[in-house]
Amino acid sequence: MKNKIFWLNEEEFIKRLDTFPYAEATKVNIKNAYLNFIDFMIRKKYVTDFNTPSIDGEKLDEIVENFINEKDTFGLKSVYRNSLRPIFILHNLEFNIEKYPIINYAEFEDYSERFLTKEELINEIQFVYNESDKLLLYMAYLNICGDDLTNISYAKIEDIDFNTKEWKLYDGQVVDFKNDLLLEQLLKNTINQTEYIPYIKINALYEYVPTSYKYNENCIYLFKTRKHPRSNDGLTPLLKEGIKKTYTRLTLEFGKMFRRNNLKISGMLNVMYEINPSPKWTIKEITKLKKELGFKGTETDIKIFYLQKYFPEYLLEINKSKQKK
């Protein structure tokens, strides 16, 4: 069967192991590690028959990750990870140690409150004053801000087509919002926004702050600036520093979940959950999705954040089982 991996039974494994130039003590350790590995797969119901154990090749990364990270300490995890190398060699399988990082679940601080599900994001942004700021937050969640925030700075109204429901971004990406009613509504609301309401906590530091300021209705950009000689009376694009300040104001006003990086992570976690609403994501799968989404971040951190946010009970069970040992 395609992608099927057949593991050797104990007798066959020992015979093949004897053909390799390992020291006798090393052979004993490798044999014990192999029996431990097979026992793990049986306990977790990956295989049912010790005489002819086999697995679906697509499950290999998940099995290896779970086998390694089931152990209590970093030292044990490392030992069990390294024990798999000769086992893989004896089965003509490639073993890349970087694919299987060691994860200490219990050592991670709970960051779940910093990240938002899609429903939580919708609930939170209803308290944001300006429609354009809601769109800024959602763009970070979708990870479409662009390098140096250029997709925000140079977003033009004419690049949004509500007939085809497509938005051509400055960097060439085309965002299809046929099935994204939130994005469609935020785009319409931002286009129709005629004034901006400053945020009190930051602006209270200044001597004079208007309650709101009007936009120049002739501005061609989606995100507009205040009418001022430096902005050519509000006709120039909103620059990177101004965008960063807006994200900072939103974070100070509403909380850490509105930090741009936290929103990007939230969006990544949401995509993971929409694709496969299961705690069984492997590092390999996360790496692949990261590349597809153009997302930067450490796979182990992403996996921990995902479990903390969407499957806290799964982490709780892992930690409980370790405490019993």
Tab-separated table of N, CA and C in Angstrom, residues 68-80 102-104 107 322:
chain	number	residue	atom	x	y	z
A	68	ILE	N	8.309	11.548	21.496
A	68	ILE	CA	9.382	12.320	22.142
A	68	ILE	C	8.834	13.158	23.289
A	69	ASN	N	7.767	13.878	23.033
A	69	ASN	CA	7.287	14.863	23.995
A	69	ASN	C	6.389	14.275	25.076
A	70	GLU	N	6.203	12.950	25.047
A	70	GLU	CA	5.483	12.288	26.126
A	70	GLU	C	6.357	12.214	27.391
A	71	LYS	N	7.657	12.313	27.215
A	71	LYS	CA	8.584	12.160	28.339
A	71	LYS	C	8.567	13.385	29.245
A	72	ASP	N	9.065	13.209	30.483
A	72	ASP	CA	8.909	14.239	31.508
A	72	ASP	C	9.885	15.401	31.388
A	73	THR	N	11.140	15.120	31.145
A	73	THR	CA	12.167	16.159	31.201
A	73	THR	C	12.818	16.358	29.841
A	74	PHE	N	13.525	17.485	29.733
A	74	PHE	CA	14.239	17.760	28.482
A	74	PHE	C	15.247	16.648	28.194
A	75	GLY	N	15.951	16.200	29.259
A	75	GLY	CA	16.959	15.157	29.072
A	75	GLY	C	16.367	13.883	28.509
A	76	LEU	N	15.245	13.439	29.080
A	76	LEU	CA	14.597	12.219	28.579
A	76	LEU	C	14.076	12.407	27.166
A	77	LYS	N	13.495	13.558	26.904
A	77	LYS	CA	12.987	13.833	25.558
A	77	LYS	C	14.127	13.741	24.546
A	78	SER	N	15.265	14.323	24.905
A	78	SER	CA	16.412	14.321	24.013
A	78	SER	C	16.936	12.899	23.776
A	79	VAL	N	17.004	12.110	24.864
A	79	VAL	CA	17.456	10.718	24.746
A	79	VAL	C	16.547	9.930	23.816
A	80	TYR	N	15.256	10.055	24.009
A	80	TYR	CA	14.313	9.293	23.190
A	80	TYR	C	14.318	9.772	21.741
A	102	ILE	N	12.018	19.616	20.684
A	102	ILE	CA	11.538	19.203	22.010
A	102	ILE	C	10.640	20.296	22.577
A	103	ILE	N	9.453	19.915	23.027
A	103	ILE	CA	8.473	20.869	23.541
A	103	ILE	C	8.182	20.559	24.997
A	104	ASN	N	8.445	21.530	25.869
A	104	ASN	CA	8.078	21.400	27.282
A	104	ASN	C	6.803	22.198	27.527
A	107	GLU	N	6.204	24.376	30.720
A	107	GLU	CA	7.086	25.516	30.980
A	107	GLU	C	6.628	26.788	30.277
A	322	LYS	N	1.853	13.874	33.290
A	322	LYS	CA	3.259	14.005	33.679
A	322	LYS	C	3.393	14.088	35.203
